[in-house]
Each structure stands twice: as C-alpha cells, then as structure tokens.
Amino acid sequence: MKVLQFTIPVAHDKTVITQKDVMPFFYPHLHRHEEIQLTWVQQGHGTLIADNNMHTFRPNDIFWIGSNQPHVFKSEMGSGKKGVEALTLFFNPDGKLAPLLELPEFKKIKSFITQYSGGFKVPETAAAEVASQMQEVHELQGISRFQSFTGLLQLFSTIREPQPLISGSRLSVANEQEGIRIAYIYNYIMQHFDKDISLEDIAREAHMTPQAFCRYFKKHTRLTFVSFLNEVRINEACKQLADGSFDSIATIAYNCGFNSIANFNRVFKGITGKSPRSYLMQFDQLEQHN
C-alpha cells in the first residue's frame, strides 16, 4: 500500500477556495492542511475520523474541520452505493485572512474560530441555512464571493451548540515522518477492521515490535490499539444497524470483525452505553419522530 503525503497543500491564489467533488469515494488517506475545511456532504455515507474520534456522515451533514487537524472521510463501499458528492470550502485564518480577523468588527468571529479549533458538526437546525450560504459562496466570484464568505463566517458565529468533533484537547501535531506512519496505521485498520487483526499483525505493518508499537500508538492517539479497533468496529456496526438492511444483529457482529456475539454485545454497550437492540429501538423512534 502506497503511503501518500500527510500534509495536503491547497492552492493559495485565492483567499477562499471552493471545491465541488463528484466521485466514487472521498480521498481515502488520513491527512491535514493549514486551511480550515468546511465540507457539506451532499451524497454518500461513511465515517469521518478527526484526530482519533469517529463520526458517521450522511447526506446533508456539514463538518468544520480545524486547521492542521488530521482527518479522513472513509466512504462506505459495496453494492448499491452511488458514490459521493460534496461541496468544500478551504480558508486559512492565519494566512491572508489574518489582518481581517484582527479588526474589531471580526472579534466575535475570531473568538469562534479559536474556540472550535478542534472542529464541529453543524447542528441540523442550522444546516440548511449554512448549506445555502456555502452554495452562494461557491457560485460567486471576486469581491461578491468574499462578501458572501464573510456573511457565512458571521452566520457561524451565531450558531448555538455546535457538536464538537473531539472530546478533550487536540492531539499534538506530528511531524511529517510521524504523520505518514500514523496515517498508514489508521488506513490499515480502516481497511481491515472486519478481519482478525492481531497486535502482532499491526506491529509488523508498522515495522515495530508489539511492545514498541503499543507505546507508540498510545503516545500518538491516547488510545490503545484494541480500544481504537473496537471503536472503528462499533462505529461501523452502528451504521449497519441504522441502515436497516441486515439479516440479524449476529450477522453485523461477525461482519464487523467480532468472533462472538457475546463479545460484540459487551463492547457495543461499553462504547455506546446501550445494547445493540436498545440502540436500534432508539434509532427507529428518532426516525419515526422525524
């Protein structure tokens, strides 16, 4: 598996860059960049990893990803999937925008950017308005685009209770070499979580002894390898439960890499606080309410 650069450079010929993607799947490698990334998922399902936290994404979800925040949108693959479509804005608050954000009129906006440096998901109550403003920024050019963008920033500064992407403090930014290695480990786990991955297997992939790998992984993610692997598996199980197209809960357990239904139930409740059946019932009630 080829390991790509961890830092993805974005062109700097504009203050605000917009990107419309229509493709089979999102860029599949963990990466980071100086620019804040605002992504409106218009089509597609999957998992967003930000730092070491996982979030399910669905159509019309909007995510604010912080500057230099390691992240990857892992698209769901398989039959019946129609690919992904997204509109993304990139802007660097420490670049060309920095003098503007120092103005008194932008004090509230700068405070908001600083407060949510770890990223967030836009609440459903504000998603439609934010999406409309993002579309306007994308369609306009020149000074009109910039005016629309400042309106978008103003809108964000009024949003109440954004849903943070991380719990606690940000992970420290790794250097390029360490970033590439962590990216490789994350990508390997995301692609093989449904199989039996032993500590020896993942340590060998990272070219380390098992003991050295355990110390390394905990240092850079604040999680043990088993904890992270279980979170990936349970996140996938939650998506499959929500999708509704499954034969049984046991089938989901085995498809997500668990070797027994008892272990699956125990880990599921430990991570979500609910049993799989309770989770499914609660999700069905929310769907009926909406």
PDB file of C-alpha atoms in Angstrom:
ATOM      1  CA  MET A   1       0.000   0.000   0.000  1.00  0.00           C
ATOM      2  CA  LYS A   2       1.468   3.333  -1.044  1.00  0.00           C
ATOM      3  CA  VAL A   3       1.604   5.928   1.735  1.00  0.00           C
ATOM      4  CA  LEU A   4       0.817   9.409   0.450  1.00  0.00           C
ATOM      5  CA  GLN A   5       1.977  12.675   1.961  1.00  0.00           C
ATOM      6  CA  PHE A   6       0.273  13.522   5.240  1.00  0.00           C
ATOM      7  CA  THR A   7       0.081  17.247   4.512  1.00  0.00           C
ATOM      8  CA  ILE A   8      -2.068  18.082   1.501  1.00  0.00           C
ATOM      9  CA  PRO A   9      -1.223  21.529   0.076  1.00  0.00           C
ATOM     10  CA  VAL A  10      -4.090  23.687  -1.170  1.00  0.00           C
ATOM     11  CA  ALA A  11      -3.573  26.430  -3.773  1.00  0.00           C
ATOM     12  CA  HIS A  12      -3.055  29.892  -2.293  1.00  0.00           C
ATOM     13  CA  ASP A  13      -4.098  32.040  -5.271  1.00  0.00           C
ATOM     14  CA  LYS A  14      -7.444  32.835  -3.617  1.00  0.00           C
ATOM     15  CA  THR A  15      -8.467  33.774  -0.080  1.00  0.00           C
ATOM     16  CA  VAL A  16     -11.385  31.337  -0.140  1.00  0.00           C
ATOM     17  CA  ILE A  17     -11.178  28.176  -2.241  1.00  0.00           C
ATOM     18  CA  THR A  18     -14.240  26.122  -3.123  1.00  0.00           C
ATOM     19  CA  GLN A  19     -14.190  22.570  -4.414  1.00  0.00           C
ATOM     20  CA  LYS A  20     -17.064  20.538  -5.806  1.00  0.00           C
ATOM     21  CA  ASP A  21     -16.479  16.778  -5.724  1.00  0.00           C
ATOM     22  CA  VAL A  22     -18.482  14.126  -7.559  1.00  0.00           C
ATOM     23  CA  MET A  23     -16.589  10.841  -7.431  1.00  0.00           C
ATOM     24  CA  PRO A  24     -16.767   7.172  -6.390  1.00  0.00           C
ATOM     25  CA  PHE A  25     -15.369   7.860  -2.912  1.00  0.00           C
ATOM     26  CA  PHE A  26     -13.635  10.519  -0.804  1.00  0.00           C
ATOM     27  CA  TYR A  27      -9.849  10.899  -0.678  1.00  0.00           C
ATOM     28  CA  PRO A  28      -9.089   7.783   1.399  1.00  0.00           C
ATOM     29  CA  HIS A  29      -5.976   8.756   3.367  1.00  0.00           C
ATOM     30  CA  LEU A  30      -5.595  10.478   6.702  1.00  0.00           C
ATOM     31  CA  HIS A  31      -4.240  13.975   6.016  1.00  0.00           C
ATOM     32  CA  ARG A  32      -4.084  17.522   7.331  1.00  0.00           C
ATOM     33  CA  HIS A  33      -3.576  21.025   5.994  1.00  0.00           C
ATOM     34  CA  GLU A  34      -3.259  24.555   7.321  1.00  0.00           C
ATOM     35  CA  GLU A  35      -6.637  25.568   5.914  1.00  0.00           C
ATOM     36  CA  ILE A  36      -9.868  25.161   7.843  1.00  0.00           C
ATOM     37  CA  GLN A  37     -12.068  22.805   5.844  1.00  0.00           C
ATOM     38  CA  LEU A  38     -15.830  23.188   5.661  1.00  0.00           C
ATOM     39  CA  THR A  39     -17.436  20.169   3.965  1.00  0.00           C
ATOM     40  CA  TRP A  40     -21.098  19.769   3.072  1.00  0.00           C
ATOM     41  CA  VAL A  41     -21.778  16.098   2.269  1.00  0.00           C
ATOM     42  CA  GLN A  42     -24.456  16.127  -0.430  1.00  0.00           C
ATOM     43  CA  GLN A  43     -24.385  12.429  -1.263  1.00  0.00           C
ATOM     44  CA  GLY A  44     -22.650   9.487   0.377  1.00  0.00           C
ATOM     45  CA  HIS A  45     -22.369   7.658   3.676  1.00  0.00           C
ATOM     46  CA  GLY A  46     -19.402   6.695   5.790  1.00  0.00           C
ATOM     47  CA  THR A  47     -17.189   7.622   8.724  1.00  0.00           C
ATOM     48  CA  LEU A  48     -15.273  10.796   9.434  1.00  0.00           C
ATOM     49  CA  ILE A  49     -12.175  10.373  11.586  1.00  0.00           C
ATOM     50  CA  ALA A  50     -10.966  13.646  13.131  1.00  0.00           C
ATOM     51  CA  ASP A  51      -7.890  13.248  15.330  1.00  0.00           C
ATOM     52  CA  ASN A  52      -8.835   9.908  16.952  1.00  0.00           C
ATOM     53  CA  ASN A  53     -12.612  10.478  17.088  1.00  0.00           C
ATOM     54  CA  MET A  54     -15.135   8.859  14.746  1.00  0.00           C
ATOM     55  CA  HIS A  55     -18.396  10.303  13.397  1.00  0.00           C
ATOM     56  CA  THR A  56     -20.900   8.859  10.964  1.00  0.00           C
ATOM     57  CA  PHE A  57     -21.691  11.086   7.995  1.00  0.00           C
ATOM     58  CA  ARG A  58     -24.797  11.094   5.822  1.00  0.00           C
ATOM     59  CA  PRO A  59     -26.214  13.380   3.114  1.00  0.00           C
ATOM     60  CA  ASN A  60     -26.662  17.000   4.257  1.00  0.00           C
ATOM     61  CA  ASP A  61     -24.207  16.683   7.141  1.00  0.00           C
ATOM     62  CA  ILE A  62     -21.811  19.650   7.334  1.00  0.00           C
ATOM     63  CA  PHE A  63     -18.457  19.475   9.108  1.00  0.00           C
ATOM     64  CA  TRP A  64     -15.994  22.191  10.130  1.00  0.00           C
ATOM     65  CA  ILE A  65     -12.501  20.661  10.337  1.00  0.00           C
ATOM     66  CA  GLY A  66      -9.853  22.690  12.136  1.00  0.00           C
ATOM     67  CA  SER A  67      -6.522  23.910  10.851  1.00  0.00           C
ATOM     68  CA  ASN A  68      -3.924  21.097  10.838  1.00  0.00           C
ATOM     69  CA  GLN A  69      -6.487  18.635  12.194  1.00  0.00           C
ATOM     70  CA  PRO A  70      -5.758  15.087  10.969  1.00  0.00           C
ATOM     71  CA  HIS A  71      -8.872  13.742   9.259  1.00  0.00           C
ATOM     72  CA  VAL A  72     -10.214  11.356   6.667  1.00  0.00           C
ATOM     73  CA  PHE A  73     -13.696  10.760   5.253  1.00  0.00           C
ATOM     74  CA  LYS A  74     -13.966   6.987   4.844  1.00  0.00           C
ATOM     75  CA  SER A  75     -16.682   6.262   2.298  1.00  0.00           C
ATOM     76  CA  GLU A  76     -18.850   3.196   2.505  1.00  0.00           C
ATOM     77  CA  MET A  77     -18.129   0.774  -0.296  1.00  0.00           C
ATOM     78  CA  GLY A  78     -20.229  -2.019  -1.712  1.00  0.00           C
ATOM     79  CA  SER A  79     -23.228  -2.717  -3.861  1.00  0.00           C
ATOM     80  CA  GLY A  80     -25.918  -0.121  -4.118  1.00  0.00           C
ATOM     81  CA  LYS A  81     -23.601   2.779  -3.256  1.00  0.00           C
ATOM     82  CA  LYS A  82     -23.794   5.709  -5.664  1.00  0.00           C
ATOM     83  CA  GLY A  83     -20.524   7.358  -4.820  1.00  0.00           C
ATOM     84  CA  VAL A  84     -20.101  10.675  -3.062  1.00  0.00           C
ATOM     85  CA  GLU A  85     -20.853  14.307  -3.778  1.00  0.00           C
ATOM     86  CA  ALA A  86     -19.679  17.192  -1.636  1.00  0.00           C
ATOM     87  CA  LEU A  87     -19.057  20.928  -1.626  1.00  0.00           C
ATOM     88  CA  THR A  88     -15.989  22.031   0.358  1.00  0.00           C
ATOM     89  CA  LEU A  89     -14.609  25.445   1.304  1.00  0.00           C
ATOM     90  CA  PHE A  90     -10.995  25.957   2.372  1.00  0.00           C
ATOM     91  CA  PHE A  91      -9.678  29.075   4.107  1.00  0.00           C
ATOM     92  CA  ASN A  92      -6.648  29.841   6.261  1.00  0.00           C
ATOM     93  CA  PRO A  93      -7.335  32.131   9.245  1.00  0.00           C
ATOM     94  CA  ASP A  94      -3.570  32.575   9.751  1.00  0.00           C
ATOM     95  CA  GLY A  95      -2.899  33.422   6.101  1.00  0.00           C
ATOM     96  CA  LYS A  96      -4.407  36.211   4.012  1.00  0.00           C
ATOM     97  CA  LEU A  97      -7.397  36.439   6.353  1.00  0.00           C
ATOM     98  CA  ALA A  98      -5.277  37.156   9.439  1.00  0.00           C
ATOM     99  CA  PRO A  99      -5.294  41.011   9.155  1.00  0.00           C
ATOM    100  CA  LEU A 100      -9.059  40.993   8.595  1.00  0.00           C
ATOM    101  CA  LEU A 101      -9.692  38.879  11.693  1.00  0.00           C
ATOM    102  CA  GLU A 102      -7.729  41.394  13.780  1.00  0.00           C
ATOM    103  CA  LEU A 103     -10.295  44.104  13.060  1.00  0.00           C
ATOM    104  CA  PRO A 104     -12.668  44.929  15.959  1.00  0.00           C
ATOM    105  CA  GLU A 105     -15.683  44.056  13.819  1.00  0.00           C
ATOM    106  CA  PHE A 106     -14.393  40.484  13.458  1.00  0.00           C
ATOM    107  CA  LYS A 107     -13.642  39.928  17.133  1.00  0.00           C
ATOM    108  CA  LYS A 108     -16.615  37.592  17.639  1.00  0.00           C
ATOM    109  CA  ILE A 109     -15.764  35.569  14.519  1.00  0.00           C
ATOM    110  CA  LYS A 110     -12.109  35.187  15.521  1.00  0.00           C
ATOM    111  CA  SER A 111     -13.176  34.066  19.000  1.00  0.00           C
ATOM    112  CA  PHE A 112     -15.452  31.447  17.437  1.00  0.00           C
ATOM    113  CA  ILE A 113     -12.650  30.104  15.219  1.00  0.00           C
ATOM    114  CA  THR A 114     -10.328  29.856  18.209  1.00  0.00           C
ATOM    115  CA  GLN A 115     -12.945  28.192  20.407  1.00  0.00           C
ATOM    116  CA  TYR A 116     -13.710  25.480  17.839  1.00  0.00           C
ATOM    117  CA  SER A 117     -10.175  24.734  16.651  1.00  0.00           C
ATOM    118  CA  GLY A 118     -10.958  21.022  17.070  1.00  0.00           C
ATOM    119  CA  GLY A 119     -13.789  21.167  14.546  1.00  0.00           C
ATOM    120  CA  PHE A 120     -17.500  20.511  14.860  1.00  0.00           C
ATOM    121  CA  LYS A 121     -20.578  19.228  13.095  1.00  0.00           C
ATOM    122  CA  VAL A 122     -23.156  21.857  12.161  1.00  0.00           C
ATOM    123  CA  PRO A 123     -26.422  21.246  14.073  1.00  0.00           C
ATOM    124  CA  GLU A 124     -29.344  20.078  11.931  1.00  0.00           C
ATOM    125  CA  THR A 125     -31.259  23.242  12.843  1.00  0.00           C
ATOM    126  CA  ALA A 126     -28.641  25.382  11.093  1.00  0.00           C
ATOM    127  CA  ALA A 127     -27.558  23.007   8.304  1.00  0.00           C
ATOM    128  CA  ALA A 128     -29.949  24.245   5.603  1.00  0.00           C
ATOM    129  CA  GLU A 129     -29.003  27.902   6.091  1.00  0.00           C
ATOM    130  CA  VAL A 130     -25.280  27.113   6.158  1.00  0.00           C
ATOM    131  CA  ALA A 131     -25.594  24.935   3.037  1.00  0.00           C
ATOM    132  CA  SER A 132     -27.391  27.717   1.164  1.00  0.00           C
ATOM    133  CA  GLN A 133     -24.684  30.231   2.085  1.00  0.00           C
ATOM    134  CA  MET A 134     -21.925  27.784   1.082  1.00  0.00           C
ATOM    135  CA  GLN A 135     -23.586  27.296  -2.296  1.00  0.00           C
ATOM    136  CA  GLU A 136     -23.707  31.061  -2.789  1.00  0.00           C
ATOM    137  CA  VAL A 137     -20.002  31.416  -1.970  1.00  0.00           C
ATOM    138  CA  HIS A 138     -19.230  28.679  -4.489  1.00  0.00           C
ATOM    139  CA  GLU A 139     -21.236  30.294  -7.290  1.00  0.00           C
ATOM    140  CA  LEU A 140     -19.956  33.850  -6.867  1.00  0.00           C
ATOM    141  CA  GLN A 141     -16.606  35.313  -7.888  1.00  0.00           C
ATOM    142  CA  GLY A 142     -14.354  38.196  -6.865  1.00  0.00           C
ATOM    143  CA  ILE A 143     -15.491  40.655  -4.218  1.00  0.00           C
ATOM    144  CA  SER A 144     -19.026  39.227  -4.275  1.00  0.00           C
ATOM    145  CA  ARG A 145     -17.672  35.824  -3.242  1.00  0.00           C
ATOM    146  CA  PHE A 146     -15.655  37.359  -0.428  1.00  0.00           C
ATOM    147  CA  GLN A 147     -18.650  39.344   0.840  1.00  0.00           C
ATOM    148  CA  SER A 148     -20.748  36.171   0.836  1.00  0.00           C
ATOM    149  CA  PHE A 149     -17.967  34.344   2.674  1.00  0.00           C
ATOM    150  CA  THR A 150     -17.809  36.960   5.448  1.00  0.00           C
ATOM    151  CA  GLY A 151     -21.582  36.544   5.750  1.00  0.00           C
ATOM    152  CA  LEU A 152     -21.017  32.815   6.183  1.00  0.00           C
ATOM    153  CA  LEU A 153     -18.494  33.448   8.968  1.00  0.00           C
ATOM    154  CA  GLN A 154     -20.972  35.782  10.641  1.00  0.00           C
ATOM    155  CA  LEU A 155     -23.610  33.045  10.413  1.00  0.00           C
ATOM    156  CA  PHE A 156     -21.287  30.553  12.101  1.00  0.00           C
ATOM    157  CA  SER A 157     -20.586  32.931  14.972  1.00  0.00           C
ATOM    158  CA  THR A 158     -24.324  32.899  15.783  1.00  0.00           C
ATOM    159  CA  ILE A 159     -24.771  29.113  15.763  1.00  0.00           C
ATOM    160  CA  ARG A 160     -25.614  27.699  19.167  1.00  0.00           C
ATOM    161  CA  GLU A 161     -24.171  24.466  20.488  1.00  0.00           C
ATOM    162  CA  PRO A 162     -22.115  23.146  17.549  1.00  0.00           C
ATOM    163  CA  GLN A 163     -21.329  19.459  18.056  1.00  0.00           C
ATOM    164  CA  PRO A 164     -17.537  19.153  18.699  1.00  0.00           C
ATOM    165  CA  LEU A 165     -15.651  16.559  16.671  1.00  0.00           C
ATOM    166  CA  ILE A 166     -13.287  15.749  19.526  1.00  0.00           C
ATOM    167  CA  SER A 167     -13.603  15.226  23.257  1.00  0.00           C
ATOM    168  CA  GLY A 168     -10.916  16.895  25.306  1.00  0.00           C
ATOM    169  CA  SER A 169      -7.859  18.582  23.835  1.00  0.00           C
ATOM    170  CA  ARG A 170      -6.442  18.218  20.333  1.00  0.00           C
ATOM    171  CA  LEU A 171      -3.755  15.669  19.647  1.00  0.00           C
ATOM    172  CA  SER A 172      -0.324  17.191  19.158  1.00  0.00           C
ATOM    173  CA  VAL A 173       0.565  17.724  15.504  1.00  0.00           C
ATOM    174  CA  ALA A 174       3.076  15.087  14.435  1.00  0.00           C
ATOM    175  CA  ASN A 175       5.974  15.904  12.167  1.00  0.00           C
ATOM    176  CA  GLU A 176       5.780  14.799   8.561  1.00  0.00           C
ATOM    177  CA  GLN A 177       7.514  11.443   9.061  1.00  0.00           C
ATOM    178  CA  GLU A 178       5.424  10.511  12.091  1.00  0.00           C
ATOM    179  CA  GLY A 179       2.308  11.739  10.341  1.00  0.00           C
ATOM    180  CA  ILE A 180       2.906   9.394   7.428  1.00  0.00           C
ATOM    181  CA  ARG A 181       3.385   6.430   9.776  1.00  0.00           C
ATOM    182  CA  ILE A 182       0.231   7.205  11.796  1.00  0.00           C
ATOM    183  CA  ALA A 183      -1.669   7.690   8.528  1.00  0.00           C
ATOM    184  CA  TYR A 184      -0.566   4.259   7.348  1.00  0.00           C
ATOM    185  CA  ILE A 185      -1.647   2.625  10.620  1.00  0.00           C
ATOM    186  CA  TYR A 186      -5.062   4.341  10.558  1.00  0.00           C
ATOM    187  CA  ASN A 187      -5.610   3.407   6.920  1.00  0.00           C
ATOM    188  CA  TYR A 188      -4.650  -0.220   7.538  1.00  0.00           C
ATOM    189  CA  ILE A 189      -7.108  -0.503  10.433  1.00  0.00           C
ATOM    190  CA  MET A 190      -9.912   1.181   8.487  1.00  0.00           C
ATOM    191  CA  GLN A 191      -9.431  -1.216   5.576  1.00  0.00           C
ATOM    192  CA  HIS A 192      -9.061  -4.430   7.613  1.00  0.00           C
ATOM    193  CA  PHE A 193     -11.255  -3.887  10.717  1.00  0.00           C
ATOM    194  CA  ASP A 194     -13.633  -6.639   9.567  1.00  0.00           C
ATOM    195  CA  LYS A 195     -10.843  -9.207   9.780  1.00  0.00           C
ATOM    196  CA  ASP A 196      -8.956 -10.662  12.729  1.00  0.00           C
ATOM    197  CA  ILE A 197      -6.143  -8.105  13.236  1.00  0.00           C
ATOM    198  CA  SER A 198      -3.756  -9.183  15.958  1.00  0.00           C
ATOM    199  CA  LEU A 199      -1.300  -6.921  17.746  1.00  0.00           C
ATOM    200  CA  GLU A 200       1.481  -8.818  16.011  1.00  0.00           C
ATOM    201  CA  ASP A 201      -0.137  -8.126  12.601  1.00  0.00           C
ATOM    202  CA  ILE A 202      -0.420  -4.366  13.071  1.00  0.00           C
ATOM    203  CA  ALA A 203       3.019  -4.096  14.675  1.00  0.00           C
ATOM    204  CA  ARG A 204       4.531  -5.892  11.703  1.00  0.00           C
ATOM    205  CA  GLU A 205       2.783  -3.478   9.319  1.00  0.00           C
ATOM    206  CA  ALA A 206       4.321  -0.585  11.274  1.00  0.00           C
ATOM    207  CA  HIS A 207       7.761  -2.286  11.287  1.00  0.00           C
ATOM    208  CA  MET A 208       7.879  -2.389  15.091  1.00  0.00           C
ATOM    209  CA  THR A 209       7.893  -4.952  17.855  1.00  0.00           C
ATOM    210  CA  PRO A 210       4.484  -5.383  19.543  1.00  0.00           C
ATOM    211  CA  GLN A 211       5.758  -3.708  22.714  1.00  0.00           C
ATOM    212  CA  ALA A 212       7.182  -0.717  20.829  1.00  0.00           C
ATOM    213  CA  PHE A 213       4.001  -0.396  18.760  1.00  0.00           C
ATOM    214  CA  CYS A 214       1.796  -0.300  21.872  1.00  0.00           C
ATOM    215  CA  ARG A 215       3.835   2.548  23.337  1.00  0.00           C
ATOM    216  CA  TYR A 216       3.940   4.394  20.009  1.00  0.00           C
ATOM    217  CA  PHE A 217       0.210   4.107  19.288  1.00  0.00           C
ATOM    218  CA  LYS A 218      -0.805   5.187  22.794  1.00  0.00           C
ATOM    219  CA  LYS A 219       1.569   8.167  22.669  1.00  0.00           C
ATOM    220  CA  HIS A 220       0.187   9.461  19.368  1.00  0.00           C
ATOM    221  CA  THR A 221      -3.519   8.647  19.768  1.00  0.00           C
ATOM    222  CA  ARG A 222      -4.080   8.450  23.549  1.00  0.00           C
ATOM    223  CA  LEU A 223      -5.821   5.132  22.890  1.00  0.00           C
ATOM    224  CA  THR A 224      -4.704   1.534  22.983  1.00  0.00           C
ATOM    225  CA  PHE A 225      -4.732  -0.318  19.668  1.00  0.00           C
ATOM    226  CA  VAL A 226      -7.581  -2.577  20.859  1.00  0.00           C
ATOM    227  CA  SER A 227      -9.667   0.432  22.002  1.00  0.00           C
ATOM    228  CA  PHE A 228      -9.286   2.171  18.642  1.00  0.00           C
ATOM    229  CA  LEU A 229     -10.015  -1.016  16.679  1.00  0.00           C
ATOM    230  CA  ASN A 230     -13.152  -1.642  18.762  1.00  0.00           C
ATOM    231  CA  GLU A 231     -14.360   1.923  18.194  1.00  0.00           C
ATOM    232  CA  VAL A 232     -13.922   1.522  14.435  1.00  0.00           C
ATOM    233  CA  ARG A 233     -15.846  -1.746  14.516  1.00  0.00           C
ATOM    234  CA  ILE A 234     -18.682  -0.436  16.705  1.00  0.00           C
ATOM    235  CA  ASN A 235     -18.987   2.714  14.603  1.00  0.00           C
ATOM    236  CA  GLU A 236     -19.446   0.505  11.546  1.00  0.00           C
ATOM    237  CA  ALA A 237     -21.956  -1.659  13.427  1.00  0.00           C
ATOM    238  CA  CYS A 238     -23.988   1.443  14.331  1.00  0.00           C
ATOM    239  CA  LYS A 239     -24.134   2.435  10.666  1.00  0.00           C
ATOM    240  CA  GLN A 240     -25.294  -1.015   9.642  1.00  0.00           C
ATOM    241  CA  LEU A 241     -27.965  -1.038  12.343  1.00  0.00           C
ATOM    242  CA  ALA A 242     -29.190   2.369  11.207  1.00  0.00           C
ATOM    243  CA  ASP A 243     -29.201   1.271   7.557  1.00  0.00           C
ATOM    244  CA  GLY A 244     -31.654  -1.493   8.393  1.00  0.00           C
ATOM    245  CA  SER A 245     -30.582  -3.912   5.644  1.00  0.00           C
ATOM    246  CA  PHE A 246     -29.211  -6.758   7.755  1.00  0.00           C
ATOM    247  CA  ASP A 247     -30.243 -10.337   8.465  1.00  0.00           C
ATOM    248  CA  SER A 248     -29.557 -10.252  12.202  1.00  0.00           C
ATOM    249  CA  ILE A 249     -27.518  -8.469  14.844  1.00  0.00           C
ATOM    250  CA  ALA A 250     -25.245 -11.515  14.928  1.00  0.00           C
ATOM    251  CA  THR A 251     -24.532 -11.045  11.210  1.00  0.00           C
ATOM    252  CA  ILE A 252     -23.479  -7.448  11.851  1.00  0.00           C
ATOM    253  CA  ALA A 253     -21.226  -8.576  14.712  1.00  0.00           C
ATOM    254  CA  TYR A 254     -19.350 -11.053  12.529  1.00  0.00           C
ATOM    255  CA  ASN A 255     -19.227  -8.671   9.541  1.00  0.00           C
ATOM    256  CA  CYS A 256     -17.567  -6.064  11.769  1.00  0.00           C
ATOM    257  CA  GLY A 257     -14.781  -8.357  12.913  1.00  0.00           C
ATOM    258  CA  PHE A 258     -16.110  -9.779  16.198  1.00  0.00           C
ATOM    259  CA  ASN A 259     -15.704 -13.505  16.755  1.00  0.00           C
ATOM    260  CA  SER A 260     -18.633 -13.893  19.162  1.00  0.00           C
ATOM    261  CA  ILE A 261     -21.979 -12.197  19.723  1.00  0.00           C
ATOM    262  CA  ALA A 262     -21.310 -12.031  23.468  1.00  0.00           C
ATOM    263  CA  ASN A 263     -18.099 -10.062  22.951  1.00  0.00           C
ATOM    264  CA  PHE A 264     -19.850  -7.803  20.441  1.00  0.00           C
ATOM    265  CA  ASN A 265     -22.671  -7.019  22.888  1.00  0.00           C
ATOM    266  CA  ARG A 266     -20.211  -6.278  25.683  1.00  0.00           C
ATOM    267  CA  VAL A 267     -18.027  -3.960  23.588  1.00  0.00           C
ATOM    268  CA  PHE A 268     -21.037  -2.276  21.977  1.00  0.00           C
ATOM    269  CA  LYS A 269     -22.549  -1.383  25.341  1.00  0.00           C
ATOM    270  CA  GLY A 270     -19.183  -0.271  26.697  1.00  0.00           C
ATOM    271  CA  ILE A 271     -18.758   2.237  23.845  1.00  0.00           C
ATOM    272  CA  THR A 272     -22.330   3.410  23.212  1.00  0.00           C
ATOM    273  CA  GLY A 273     -23.841   2.879  26.661  1.00  0.00           C
ATOM    274  CA  LYS A 274     -26.633   0.797  25.106  1.00  0.00           C
ATOM    275  CA  SER A 275     -27.154  -2.742  23.927  1.00  0.00           C
ATOM    276  CA  PRO A 276     -27.425  -3.204  20.136  1.00  0.00           C
ATOM    277  CA  ARG A 277     -31.160  -3.807  20.397  1.00  0.00           C
ATOM    278  CA  SER A 278     -31.692  -0.717  22.562  1.00  0.00           C
ATOM    279  CA  TYR A 279     -29.645   1.344  20.111  1.00  0.00           C
ATOM    280  CA  LEU A 280     -31.735   0.062  17.210  1.00  0.00           C
ATOM    281  CA  MET A 281     -35.013   0.795  19.021  1.00  0.00           C
ATOM    282  CA  GLN A 282     -33.892   4.327  19.881  1.00  0.00           C
ATOM    283  CA  PHE A 283     -32.815   4.975  16.290  1.00  0.00           C
ATOM    284  CA  ASP A 284     -36.166   3.714  14.953  1.00  0.00           C
ATOM    285  CA  GLN A 285     -38.017   6.031  17.347  1.00  0.00           C
ATOM    286  CA  LEU A 286     -35.948   9.018  16.176  1.00  0.00           C
ATOM    287  CA  GLU A 287     -36.648   8.158  12.532  1.00  0.00           C
ATOM    288  CA  GLN A 288     -40.399   7.948  13.195  1.00  0.00           C
ATOM    289  CA  HIS A 289     -40.281  11.284  15.038  1.00  0.00           C
ATOM    290  CA  ASN A 290     -38.554  12.962  12.084  1.00  0.00           C
TER     291      ASN A 290
END
